[in-house]
CSV table of C-alpha atoms and ligand atoms in Angstrom, one decimal:
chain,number,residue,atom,x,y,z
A,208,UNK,CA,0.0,0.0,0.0
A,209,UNK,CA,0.9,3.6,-0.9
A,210,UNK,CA,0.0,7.0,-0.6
A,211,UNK,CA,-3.1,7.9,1.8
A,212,UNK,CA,-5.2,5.2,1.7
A,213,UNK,CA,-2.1,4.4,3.3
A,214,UNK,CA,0.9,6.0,4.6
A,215,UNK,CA,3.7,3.6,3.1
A,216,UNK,CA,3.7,1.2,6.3
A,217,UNK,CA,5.3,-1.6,6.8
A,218,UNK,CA,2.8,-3.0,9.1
A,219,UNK,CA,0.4,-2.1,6.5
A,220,UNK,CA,2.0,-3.8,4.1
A,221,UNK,CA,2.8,-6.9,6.3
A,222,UNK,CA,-1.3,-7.3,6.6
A,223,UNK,CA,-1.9,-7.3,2.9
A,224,UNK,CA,0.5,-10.3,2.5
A,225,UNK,CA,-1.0,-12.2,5.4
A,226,UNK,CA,-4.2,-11.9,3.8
A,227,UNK,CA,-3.2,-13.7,1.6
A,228,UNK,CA,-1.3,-16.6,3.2
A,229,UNK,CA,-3.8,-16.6,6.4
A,230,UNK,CA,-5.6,-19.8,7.9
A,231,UNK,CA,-4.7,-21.9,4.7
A,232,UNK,CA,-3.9,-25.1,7.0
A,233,UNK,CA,-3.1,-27.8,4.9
A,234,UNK,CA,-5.0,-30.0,7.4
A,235,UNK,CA,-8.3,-27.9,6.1
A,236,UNK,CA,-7.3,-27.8,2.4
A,237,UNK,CA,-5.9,-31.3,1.6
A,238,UNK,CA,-6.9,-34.8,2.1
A,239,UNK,CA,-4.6,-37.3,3.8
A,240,UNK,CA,-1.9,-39.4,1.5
A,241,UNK,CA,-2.5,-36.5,-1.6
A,242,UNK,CA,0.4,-34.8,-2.3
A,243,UNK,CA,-1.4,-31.3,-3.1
A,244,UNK,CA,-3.6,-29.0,-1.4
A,245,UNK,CA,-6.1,-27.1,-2.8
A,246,UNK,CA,-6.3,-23.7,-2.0
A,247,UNK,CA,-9.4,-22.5,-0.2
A,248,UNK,CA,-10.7,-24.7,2.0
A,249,UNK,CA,-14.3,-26.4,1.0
A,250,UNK,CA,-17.6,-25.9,2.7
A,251,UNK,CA,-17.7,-28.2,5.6
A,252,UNK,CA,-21.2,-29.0,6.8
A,253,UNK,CA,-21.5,-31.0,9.7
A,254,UNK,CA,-24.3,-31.2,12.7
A,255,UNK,CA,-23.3,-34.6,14.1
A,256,UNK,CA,-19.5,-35.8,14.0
A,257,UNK,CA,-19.2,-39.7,14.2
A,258,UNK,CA,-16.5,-41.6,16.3
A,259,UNK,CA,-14.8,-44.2,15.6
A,260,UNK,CA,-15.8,-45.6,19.5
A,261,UNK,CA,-16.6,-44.5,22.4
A,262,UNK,CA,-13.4,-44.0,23.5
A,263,UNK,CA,-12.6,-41.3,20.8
A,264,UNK,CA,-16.3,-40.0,21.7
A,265,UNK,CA,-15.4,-39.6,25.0
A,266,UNK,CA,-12.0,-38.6,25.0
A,267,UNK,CA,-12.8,-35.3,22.3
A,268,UNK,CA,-13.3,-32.0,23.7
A,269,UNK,CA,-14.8,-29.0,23.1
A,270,UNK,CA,-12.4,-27.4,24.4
A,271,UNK,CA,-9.8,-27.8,21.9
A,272,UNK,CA,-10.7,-25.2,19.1
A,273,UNK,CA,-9.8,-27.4,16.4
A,274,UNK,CA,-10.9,-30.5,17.1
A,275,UNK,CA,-14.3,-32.0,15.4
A,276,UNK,CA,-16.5,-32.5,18.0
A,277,UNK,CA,-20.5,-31.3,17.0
A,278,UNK,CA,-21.5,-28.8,14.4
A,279,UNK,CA,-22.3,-25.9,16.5
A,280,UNK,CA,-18.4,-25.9,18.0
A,281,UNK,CA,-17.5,-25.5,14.0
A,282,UNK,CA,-15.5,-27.2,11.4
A,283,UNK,CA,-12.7,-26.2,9.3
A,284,UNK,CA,-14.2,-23.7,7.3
A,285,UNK,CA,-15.4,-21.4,9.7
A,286,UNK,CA,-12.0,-22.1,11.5
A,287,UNK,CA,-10.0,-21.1,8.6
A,288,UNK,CA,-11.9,-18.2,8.8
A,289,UNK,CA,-11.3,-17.3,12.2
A,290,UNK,CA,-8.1,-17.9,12.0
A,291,UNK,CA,-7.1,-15.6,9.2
A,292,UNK,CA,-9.1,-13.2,11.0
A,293,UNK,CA,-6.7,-13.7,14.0
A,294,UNK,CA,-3.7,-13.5,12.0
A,295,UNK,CA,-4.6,-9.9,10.7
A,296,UNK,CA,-3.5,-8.6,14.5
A,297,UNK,CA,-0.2,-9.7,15.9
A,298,UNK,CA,-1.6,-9.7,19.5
A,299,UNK,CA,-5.2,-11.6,18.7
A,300,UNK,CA,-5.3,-14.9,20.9
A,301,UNK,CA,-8.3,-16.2,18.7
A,302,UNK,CA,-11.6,-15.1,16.5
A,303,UNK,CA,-15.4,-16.2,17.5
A,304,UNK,CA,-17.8,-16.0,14.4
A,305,UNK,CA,-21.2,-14.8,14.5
A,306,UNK,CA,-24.3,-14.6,12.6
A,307,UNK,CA,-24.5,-10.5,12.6
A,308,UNK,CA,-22.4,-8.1,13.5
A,309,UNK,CA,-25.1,-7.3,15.9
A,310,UNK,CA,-24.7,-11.0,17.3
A,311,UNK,CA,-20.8,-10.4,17.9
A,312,UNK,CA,-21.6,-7.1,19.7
A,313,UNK,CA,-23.8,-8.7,22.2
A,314,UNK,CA,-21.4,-11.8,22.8
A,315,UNK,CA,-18.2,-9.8,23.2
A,316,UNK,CA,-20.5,-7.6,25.8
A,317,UNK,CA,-22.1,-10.5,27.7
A,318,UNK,CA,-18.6,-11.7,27.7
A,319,UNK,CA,-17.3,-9.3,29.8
A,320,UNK,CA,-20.1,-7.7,31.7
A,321,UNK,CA,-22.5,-8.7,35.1
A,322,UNK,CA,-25.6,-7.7,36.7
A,323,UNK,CA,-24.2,-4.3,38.4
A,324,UNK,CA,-21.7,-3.5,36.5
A,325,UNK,CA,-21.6,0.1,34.6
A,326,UNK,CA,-20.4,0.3,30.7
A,327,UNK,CA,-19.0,3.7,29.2
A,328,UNK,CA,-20.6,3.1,25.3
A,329,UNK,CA,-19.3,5.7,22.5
A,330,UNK,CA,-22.1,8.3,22.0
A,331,UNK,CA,-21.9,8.1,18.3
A,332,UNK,CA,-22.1,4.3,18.3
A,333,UNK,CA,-24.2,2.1,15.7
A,334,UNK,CA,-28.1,2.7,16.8
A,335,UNK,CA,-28.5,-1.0,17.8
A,336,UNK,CA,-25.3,-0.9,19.7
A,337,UNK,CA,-27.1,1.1,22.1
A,338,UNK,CA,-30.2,-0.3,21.8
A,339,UNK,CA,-28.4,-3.6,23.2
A,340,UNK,CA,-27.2,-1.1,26.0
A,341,UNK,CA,-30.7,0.6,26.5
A,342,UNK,CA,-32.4,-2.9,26.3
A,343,UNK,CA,-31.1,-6.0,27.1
A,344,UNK,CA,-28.5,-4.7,29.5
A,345,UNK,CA,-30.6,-2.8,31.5
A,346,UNK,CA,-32.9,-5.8,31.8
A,347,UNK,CA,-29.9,-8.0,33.4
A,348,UNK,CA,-28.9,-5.3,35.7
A,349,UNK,CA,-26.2,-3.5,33.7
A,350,UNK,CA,-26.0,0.3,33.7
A,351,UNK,CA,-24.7,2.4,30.9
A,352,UNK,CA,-23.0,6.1,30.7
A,353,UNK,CA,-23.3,7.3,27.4
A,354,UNK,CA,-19.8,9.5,26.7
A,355,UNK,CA,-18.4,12.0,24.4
A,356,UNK,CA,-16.3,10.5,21.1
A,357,UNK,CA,-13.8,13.0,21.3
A,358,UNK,CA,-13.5,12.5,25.6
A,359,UNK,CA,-10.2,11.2,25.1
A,360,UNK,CA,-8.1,10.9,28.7
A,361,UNK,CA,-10.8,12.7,29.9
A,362,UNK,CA,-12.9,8.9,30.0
A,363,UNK,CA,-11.1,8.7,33.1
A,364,UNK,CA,-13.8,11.0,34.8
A,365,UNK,CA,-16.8,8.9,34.3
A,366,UNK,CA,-14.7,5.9,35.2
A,367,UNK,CA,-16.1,4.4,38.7
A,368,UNK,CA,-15.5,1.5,40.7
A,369,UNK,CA,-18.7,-0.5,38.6
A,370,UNK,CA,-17.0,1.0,35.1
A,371,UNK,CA,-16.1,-2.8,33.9
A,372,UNK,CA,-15.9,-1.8,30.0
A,373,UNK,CA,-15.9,0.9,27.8
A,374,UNK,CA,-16.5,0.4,24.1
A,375,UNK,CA,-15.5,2.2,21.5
A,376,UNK,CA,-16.7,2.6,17.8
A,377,UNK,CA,-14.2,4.5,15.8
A,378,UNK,CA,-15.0,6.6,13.7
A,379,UNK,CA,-18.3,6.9,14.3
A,380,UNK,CA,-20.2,5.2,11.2
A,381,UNK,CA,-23.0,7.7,11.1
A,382,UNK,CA,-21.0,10.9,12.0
A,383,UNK,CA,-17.3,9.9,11.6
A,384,UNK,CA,-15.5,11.3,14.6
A,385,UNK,CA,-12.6,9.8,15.2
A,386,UNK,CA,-11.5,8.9,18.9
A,387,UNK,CA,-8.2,9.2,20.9
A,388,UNK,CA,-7.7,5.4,21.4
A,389,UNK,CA,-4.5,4.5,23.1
A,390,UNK,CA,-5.5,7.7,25.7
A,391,UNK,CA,-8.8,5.5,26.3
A,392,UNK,CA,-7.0,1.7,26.6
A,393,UNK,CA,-4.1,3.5,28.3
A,394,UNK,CA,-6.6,4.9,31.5
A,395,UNK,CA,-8.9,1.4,31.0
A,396,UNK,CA,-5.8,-0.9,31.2
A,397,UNK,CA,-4.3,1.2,34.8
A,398,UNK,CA,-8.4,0.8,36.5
A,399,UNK,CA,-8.6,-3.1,34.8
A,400,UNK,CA,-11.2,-1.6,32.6
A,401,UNK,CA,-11.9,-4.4,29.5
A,402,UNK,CA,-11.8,-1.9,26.1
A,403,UNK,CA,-14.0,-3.3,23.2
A,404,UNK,CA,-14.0,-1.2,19.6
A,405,UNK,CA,-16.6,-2.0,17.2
A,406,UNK,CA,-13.7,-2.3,14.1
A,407,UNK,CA,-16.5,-2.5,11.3
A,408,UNK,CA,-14.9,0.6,9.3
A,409,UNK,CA,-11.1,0.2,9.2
A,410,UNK,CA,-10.6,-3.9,9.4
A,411,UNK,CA,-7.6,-4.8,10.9
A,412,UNK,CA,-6.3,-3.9,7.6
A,413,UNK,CA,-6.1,-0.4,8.3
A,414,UNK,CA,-6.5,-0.4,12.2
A,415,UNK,CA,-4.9,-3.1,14.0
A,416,UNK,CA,-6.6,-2.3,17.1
A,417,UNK,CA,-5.6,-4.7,19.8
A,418,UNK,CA,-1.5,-2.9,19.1
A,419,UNK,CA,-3.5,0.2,20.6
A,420,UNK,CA,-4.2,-1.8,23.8
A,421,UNK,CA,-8.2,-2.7,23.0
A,422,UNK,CA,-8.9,-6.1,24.5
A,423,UNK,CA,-12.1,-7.2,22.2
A,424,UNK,CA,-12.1,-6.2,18.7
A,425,UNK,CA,-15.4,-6.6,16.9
A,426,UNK,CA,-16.1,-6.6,13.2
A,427,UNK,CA,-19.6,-6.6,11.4
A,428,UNK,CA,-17.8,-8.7,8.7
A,429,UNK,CA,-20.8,-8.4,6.5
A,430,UNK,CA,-19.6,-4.6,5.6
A,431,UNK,CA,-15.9,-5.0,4.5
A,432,UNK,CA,-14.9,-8.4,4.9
A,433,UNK,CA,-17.8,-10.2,3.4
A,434,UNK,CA,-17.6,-7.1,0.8
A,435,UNK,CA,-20.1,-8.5,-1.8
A,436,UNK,CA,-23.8,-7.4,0.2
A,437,UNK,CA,-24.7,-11.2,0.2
A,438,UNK,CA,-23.9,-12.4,3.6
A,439,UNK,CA,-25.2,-11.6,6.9
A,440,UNK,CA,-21.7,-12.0,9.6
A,441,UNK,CA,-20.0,-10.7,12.7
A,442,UNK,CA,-16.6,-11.9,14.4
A,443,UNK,CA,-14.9,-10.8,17.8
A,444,UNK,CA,-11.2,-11.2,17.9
A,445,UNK,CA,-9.8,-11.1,21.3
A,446,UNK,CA,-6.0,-11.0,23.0
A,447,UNK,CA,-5.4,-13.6,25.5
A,448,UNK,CA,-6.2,-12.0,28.4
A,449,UNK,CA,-10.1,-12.2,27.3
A,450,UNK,CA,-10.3,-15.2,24.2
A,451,UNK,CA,-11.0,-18.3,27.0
A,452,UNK,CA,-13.8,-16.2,28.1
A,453,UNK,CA,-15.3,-14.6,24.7
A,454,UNK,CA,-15.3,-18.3,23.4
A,455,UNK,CA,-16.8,-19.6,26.0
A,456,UNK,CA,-19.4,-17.3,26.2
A,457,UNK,CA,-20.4,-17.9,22.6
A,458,UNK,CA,-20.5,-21.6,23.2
A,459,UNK,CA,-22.6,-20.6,26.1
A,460,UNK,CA,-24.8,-18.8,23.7
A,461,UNK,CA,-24.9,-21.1,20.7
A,462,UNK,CA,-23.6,-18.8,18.5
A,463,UNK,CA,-21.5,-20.0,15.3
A,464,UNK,CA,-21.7,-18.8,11.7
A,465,UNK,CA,-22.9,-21.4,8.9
A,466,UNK,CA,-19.8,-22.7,6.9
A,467,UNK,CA,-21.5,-21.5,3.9
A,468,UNK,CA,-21.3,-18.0,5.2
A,469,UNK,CA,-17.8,-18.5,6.3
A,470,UNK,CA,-16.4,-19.9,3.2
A,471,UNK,CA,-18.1,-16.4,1.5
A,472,UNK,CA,-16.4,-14.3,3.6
A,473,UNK,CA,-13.4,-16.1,3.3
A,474,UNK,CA,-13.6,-15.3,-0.3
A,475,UNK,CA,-14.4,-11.7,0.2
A,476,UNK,CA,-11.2,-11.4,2.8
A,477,UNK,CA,-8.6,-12.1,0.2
A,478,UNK,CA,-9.7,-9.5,-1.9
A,479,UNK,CA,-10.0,-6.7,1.3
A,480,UNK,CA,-7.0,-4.6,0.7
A,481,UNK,CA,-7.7,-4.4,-3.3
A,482,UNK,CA,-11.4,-3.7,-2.3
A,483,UNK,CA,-10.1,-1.5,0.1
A,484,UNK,CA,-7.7,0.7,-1.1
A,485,UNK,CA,-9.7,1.2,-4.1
A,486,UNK,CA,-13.0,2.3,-2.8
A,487,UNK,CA,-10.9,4.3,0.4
A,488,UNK,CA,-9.1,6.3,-2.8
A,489,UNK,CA,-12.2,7.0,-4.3
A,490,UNK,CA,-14.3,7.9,-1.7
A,491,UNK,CA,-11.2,10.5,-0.8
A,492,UNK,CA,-11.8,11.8,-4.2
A,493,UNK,CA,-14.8,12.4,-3.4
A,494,UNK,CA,-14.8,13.8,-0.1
A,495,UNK,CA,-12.6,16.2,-1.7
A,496,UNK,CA,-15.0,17.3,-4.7
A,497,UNK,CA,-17.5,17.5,-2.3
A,498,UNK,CA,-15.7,20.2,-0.2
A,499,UNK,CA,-15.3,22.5,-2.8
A,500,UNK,CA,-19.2,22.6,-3.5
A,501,UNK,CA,-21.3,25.3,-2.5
A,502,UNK,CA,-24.3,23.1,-2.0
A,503,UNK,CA,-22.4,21.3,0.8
A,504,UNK,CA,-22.0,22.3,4.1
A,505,UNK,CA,-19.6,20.0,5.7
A,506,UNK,CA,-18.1,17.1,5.0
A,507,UNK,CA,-17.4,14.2,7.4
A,508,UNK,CA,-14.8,12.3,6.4
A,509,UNK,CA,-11.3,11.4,8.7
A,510,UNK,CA,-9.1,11.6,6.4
A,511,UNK,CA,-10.0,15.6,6.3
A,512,UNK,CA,-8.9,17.9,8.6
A,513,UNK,CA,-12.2,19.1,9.4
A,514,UNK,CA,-13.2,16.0,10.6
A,515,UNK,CA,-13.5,15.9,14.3
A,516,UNK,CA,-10.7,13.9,15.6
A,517,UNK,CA,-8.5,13.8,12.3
A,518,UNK,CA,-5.6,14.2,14.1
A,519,UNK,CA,-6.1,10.8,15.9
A,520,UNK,CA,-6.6,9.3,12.3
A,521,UNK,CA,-3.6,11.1,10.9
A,522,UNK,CA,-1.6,9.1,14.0
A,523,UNK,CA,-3.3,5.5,14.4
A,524,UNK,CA,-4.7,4.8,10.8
A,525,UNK,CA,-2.8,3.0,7.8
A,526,UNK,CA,-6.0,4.4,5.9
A,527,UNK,CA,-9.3,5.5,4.8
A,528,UNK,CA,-12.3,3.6,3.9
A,529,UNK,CA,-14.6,4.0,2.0
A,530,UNK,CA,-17.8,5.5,4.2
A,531,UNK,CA,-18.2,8.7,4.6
A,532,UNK,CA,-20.7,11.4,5.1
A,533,UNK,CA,-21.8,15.5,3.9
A,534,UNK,CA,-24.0,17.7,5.1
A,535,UNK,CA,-26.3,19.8,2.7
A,536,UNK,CA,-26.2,23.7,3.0
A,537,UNK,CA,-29.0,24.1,3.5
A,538,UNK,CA,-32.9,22.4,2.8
A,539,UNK,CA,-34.7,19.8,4.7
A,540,UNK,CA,-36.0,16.2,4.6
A,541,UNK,CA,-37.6,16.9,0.8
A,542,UNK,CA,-35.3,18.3,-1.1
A,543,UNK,CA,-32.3,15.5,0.6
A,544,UNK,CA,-34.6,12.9,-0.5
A,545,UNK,CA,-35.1,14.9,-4.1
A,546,UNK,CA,-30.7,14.7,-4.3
A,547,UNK,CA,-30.7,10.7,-3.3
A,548,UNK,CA,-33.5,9.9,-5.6
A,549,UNK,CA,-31.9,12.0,-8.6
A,550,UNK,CA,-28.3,9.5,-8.0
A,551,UNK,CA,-28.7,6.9,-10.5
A,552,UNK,CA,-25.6,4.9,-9.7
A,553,UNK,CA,-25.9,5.3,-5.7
A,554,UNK,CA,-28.4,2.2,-4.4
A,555,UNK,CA,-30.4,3.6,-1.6
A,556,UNK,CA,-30.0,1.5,1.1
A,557,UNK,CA,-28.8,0.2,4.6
A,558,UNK,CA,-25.5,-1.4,5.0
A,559,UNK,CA,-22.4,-0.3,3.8
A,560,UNK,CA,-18.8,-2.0,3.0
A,561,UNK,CA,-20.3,-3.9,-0.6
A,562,UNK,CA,-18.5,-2.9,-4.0
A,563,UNK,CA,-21.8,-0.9,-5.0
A,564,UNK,CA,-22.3,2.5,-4.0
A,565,UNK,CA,-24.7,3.4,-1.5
A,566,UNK,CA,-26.6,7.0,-0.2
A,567,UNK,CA,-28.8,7.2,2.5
A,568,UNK,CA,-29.9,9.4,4.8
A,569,UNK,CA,-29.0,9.8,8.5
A,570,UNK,CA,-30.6,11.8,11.2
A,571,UNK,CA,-27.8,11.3,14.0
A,572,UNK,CA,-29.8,14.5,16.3
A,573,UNK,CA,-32.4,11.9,18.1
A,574,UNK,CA,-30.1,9.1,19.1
A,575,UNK,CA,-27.4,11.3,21.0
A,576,UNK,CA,-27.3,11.5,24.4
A,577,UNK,CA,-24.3,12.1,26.2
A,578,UNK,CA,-23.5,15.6,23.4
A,579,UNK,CA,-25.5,17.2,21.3
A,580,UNK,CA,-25.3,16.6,17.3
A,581,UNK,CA,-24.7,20.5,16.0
A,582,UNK,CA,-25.2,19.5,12.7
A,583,UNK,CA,-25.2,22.0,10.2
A,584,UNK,CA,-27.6,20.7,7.6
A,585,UNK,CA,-28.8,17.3,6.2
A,586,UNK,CA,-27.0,14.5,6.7
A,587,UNK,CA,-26.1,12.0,4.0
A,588,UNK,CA,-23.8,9.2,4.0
A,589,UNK,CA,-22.2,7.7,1.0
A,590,UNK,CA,-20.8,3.9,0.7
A,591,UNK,CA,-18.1,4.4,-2.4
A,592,UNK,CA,-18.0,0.7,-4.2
A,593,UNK,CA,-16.0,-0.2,-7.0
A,594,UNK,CA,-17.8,1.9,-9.8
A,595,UNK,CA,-15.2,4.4,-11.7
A,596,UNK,CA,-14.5,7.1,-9.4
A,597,UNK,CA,-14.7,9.7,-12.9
A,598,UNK,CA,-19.1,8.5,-13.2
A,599,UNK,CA,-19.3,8.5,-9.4
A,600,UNK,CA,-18.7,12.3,-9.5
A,601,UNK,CA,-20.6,12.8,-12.4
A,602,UNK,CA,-23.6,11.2,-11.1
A,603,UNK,CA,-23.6,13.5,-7.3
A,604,UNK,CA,-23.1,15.9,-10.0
A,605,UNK,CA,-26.1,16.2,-11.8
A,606,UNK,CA,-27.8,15.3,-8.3
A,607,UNK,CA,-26.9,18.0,-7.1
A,608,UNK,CA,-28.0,20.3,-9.8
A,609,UNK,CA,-31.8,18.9,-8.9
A,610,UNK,CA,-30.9,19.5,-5.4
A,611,UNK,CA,-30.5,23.2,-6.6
A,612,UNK,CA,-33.9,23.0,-8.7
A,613,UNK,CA,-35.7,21.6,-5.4
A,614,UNK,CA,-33.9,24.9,-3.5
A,615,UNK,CA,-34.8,27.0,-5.8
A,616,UNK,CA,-31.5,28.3,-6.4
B,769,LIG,C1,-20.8,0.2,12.6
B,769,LIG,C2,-21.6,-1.0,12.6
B,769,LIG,N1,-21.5,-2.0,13.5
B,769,LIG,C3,-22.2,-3.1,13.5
B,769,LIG,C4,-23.2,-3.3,12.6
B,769,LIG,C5,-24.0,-4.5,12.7
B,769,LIG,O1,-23.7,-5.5,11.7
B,769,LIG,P1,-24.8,-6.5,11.2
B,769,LIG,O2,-25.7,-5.8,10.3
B,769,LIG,O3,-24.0,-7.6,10.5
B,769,LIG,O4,-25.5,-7.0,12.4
B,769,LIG,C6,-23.4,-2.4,11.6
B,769,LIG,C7,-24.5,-2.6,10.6
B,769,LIG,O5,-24.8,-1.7,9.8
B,769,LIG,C8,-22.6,-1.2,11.6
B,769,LIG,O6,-22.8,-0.2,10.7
């Protein structure tokens, strides 16, 4: 990688190449007495897993990640997955699959947190991130303090003696502030505070968070990973300090991705930093052509100065994706919805991280608790997929000439 979607980095460039190579186990991708291997591993479906006696029935254990043992412990798909996963972040212990992001979310918090304990949750976080928080936490007994993204060392003021976690979601994927996170792991780590980041936007590709001291990082894997909008998938990658428990917990839950899923996003993973750097470069582009229009207000993108917490990016980042978000100068709900109907080669849509383009429109005010969203005019966020960067611009282009019509300007 070069240029800003990356800073040339070695570590970035480290990842790319293990994407590659990682969890290709010739144990998963061969067959015993064949010379070769074939090179992704096939779709292993199991439920029950037959013994040879009761002996070997009774002397397997689920305990041992990767041994066959009954379907819902896995098989080697998903744990080919999970391991190249793992291998993204030099100090991951081990990877959990999940069917959602929302799913990993949930296991990585009931993993860590008990009736009576407080959590510190991000503000700006994913809207059923805190609905988790503001629902099925508060039912078990679990409080949670809503802070500012850009606290920074600050967090350590809201931390009390129930603070057990504090999770983190950066940047933001509604609103894009970027947060200070070694400052936050650095304060959690001296209390024996558990730090959780909800890694859906960078990958470990372009943030390797557990290096920045989190202990849990989370990916909705069906954004970048899975990268094709077909497949519904979460993971939680953990250093060794939390992976006995986080696995445990999930067997606990009965949570496991199908193998179909997992050899998909397997698939979609050794294409992430082509997929990547391509849709980070041309969504820069244009964030950039954006900025310079008089029908936009602000835009929200970290790899732009003005974007709150920038500096933090500038520092921990190898990169930009390609999610971003503008604000209209002006208008209301109408004449937003009049520029998003008039793109012809944005879908309109949830989700985000597929190789087509996406608009939609956000309304960050309501959900905010903790600070108050100043936002300075409509909010639209833009997935950039794989289209040519050249028709991309051409097509918010002419969008926004019927945004003008609608103005009346
Ligand atoms: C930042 C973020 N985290 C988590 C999720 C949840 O992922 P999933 O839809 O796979 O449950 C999403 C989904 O949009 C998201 O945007």
């Amino acid at each position: 990688m070069s240029g800003k979607f990356g800073k040339s980095d070695q570590a970035a460039r480290a990842a790319a190449t293990r994407l590659v190579q990682a969890g290709r186990r010739p144990e998963w991708t061969g067959m015993p007495g064949q010379p070769g291997t074939i090179v992704n591993p096939p779709i292993w479906r199991a439920s029950t897993i037959l013994y040879e006696d009761v002996a070997h029935l009774r002397g397997a254990s689920i305990g041992d990640r990767h041994q066959l043992y009954y379907g819902r412990c896995g098989a080697p798909t998903g744990w080919s997955l999970a391991e190249a996963i793992t291998q993204m972040e030099p100090e991951a212990a081990g990877t959990m699959l999940f069917p959602s992001g929302v799913a990993a979310i949930m296991a990585a918090l009931l993993a860590v947190l008990r009736p009576g304990d407080e959590l510190l949750m991000v503000d700006s976080a994913y809207g059923p991130s805190r609905s988790l928080c503001d629902g099925l936490l508060r039912d078990y007994g679990i409080t949670t303090c809503y802070y500012d993204p850009l606290i920074g060392a600050d967090i350590a003021s809201l931390c009390t003696e129930r603070t057990r976690a504090i999770f983190l979601e950066s940047p933001g994927s509604l609103t894009f502030e970027v947060q200070d996170i070694p400052a936050i792991t650095a304060i959690a780590r001296a209390r024996g505070i558990v730090t959780m980041v909800d890694n859906s936007w960078a990958t470990p590709l372009l943030l390797p968070a557990l290096g920045l001291g989190v202990d849990i990082s989370i990916l909705a894997c069906t954004k970048y990973i899975v990268g094709h909008s077909d497949v519904m998938m979460g993971s939680a990658t953990a250093n060794a300090a939390w992976w006995d428990r986080l696995r445990n917990r999930a067997h606990m839950l009965g949570q496991m991705a199908s193998p179909d899923d997992a050899w998909l996003a397997l698939r979609g993973l050794r294409t992430l930093e082509v997929r990547l750097r391509r849709q980070g470069e041309s969504a820069l582009a244009l964030a950039r052509w954006l900025e310079d229009r008089p029908e936009i207000a602000r835009v929200l993108h970290p790899a732009l100065p003005a974007c709150p917490g920038h500096a933090a990016w500038a520092r921990d980042f190898h990169g930009a994706a390609g999610l971003f978000a503008f604000e209209l100068a002006g208008g209301g709900e109408a004449e937003r919805a009049r520029l998003i109907d008039s793109l012809a080669l944005f879908g309109i849509g949830y989700s985000w991280g597929g190789f087509e383009s996406l608009a939609l429109p956000v309304d960050p005010a309501p959900i905010r608790t903790a600070t108050r969203w100043e936002g300075r005019g409509p909010l639209v966020r833009i997935n950039v997929g794989l289209e040519d960067v050249g028709d991309l611009i051409a097509d918010l282009d002419q969008a926004l000439a019927h945004w003008r019509a609608a103005m009346g300007r």
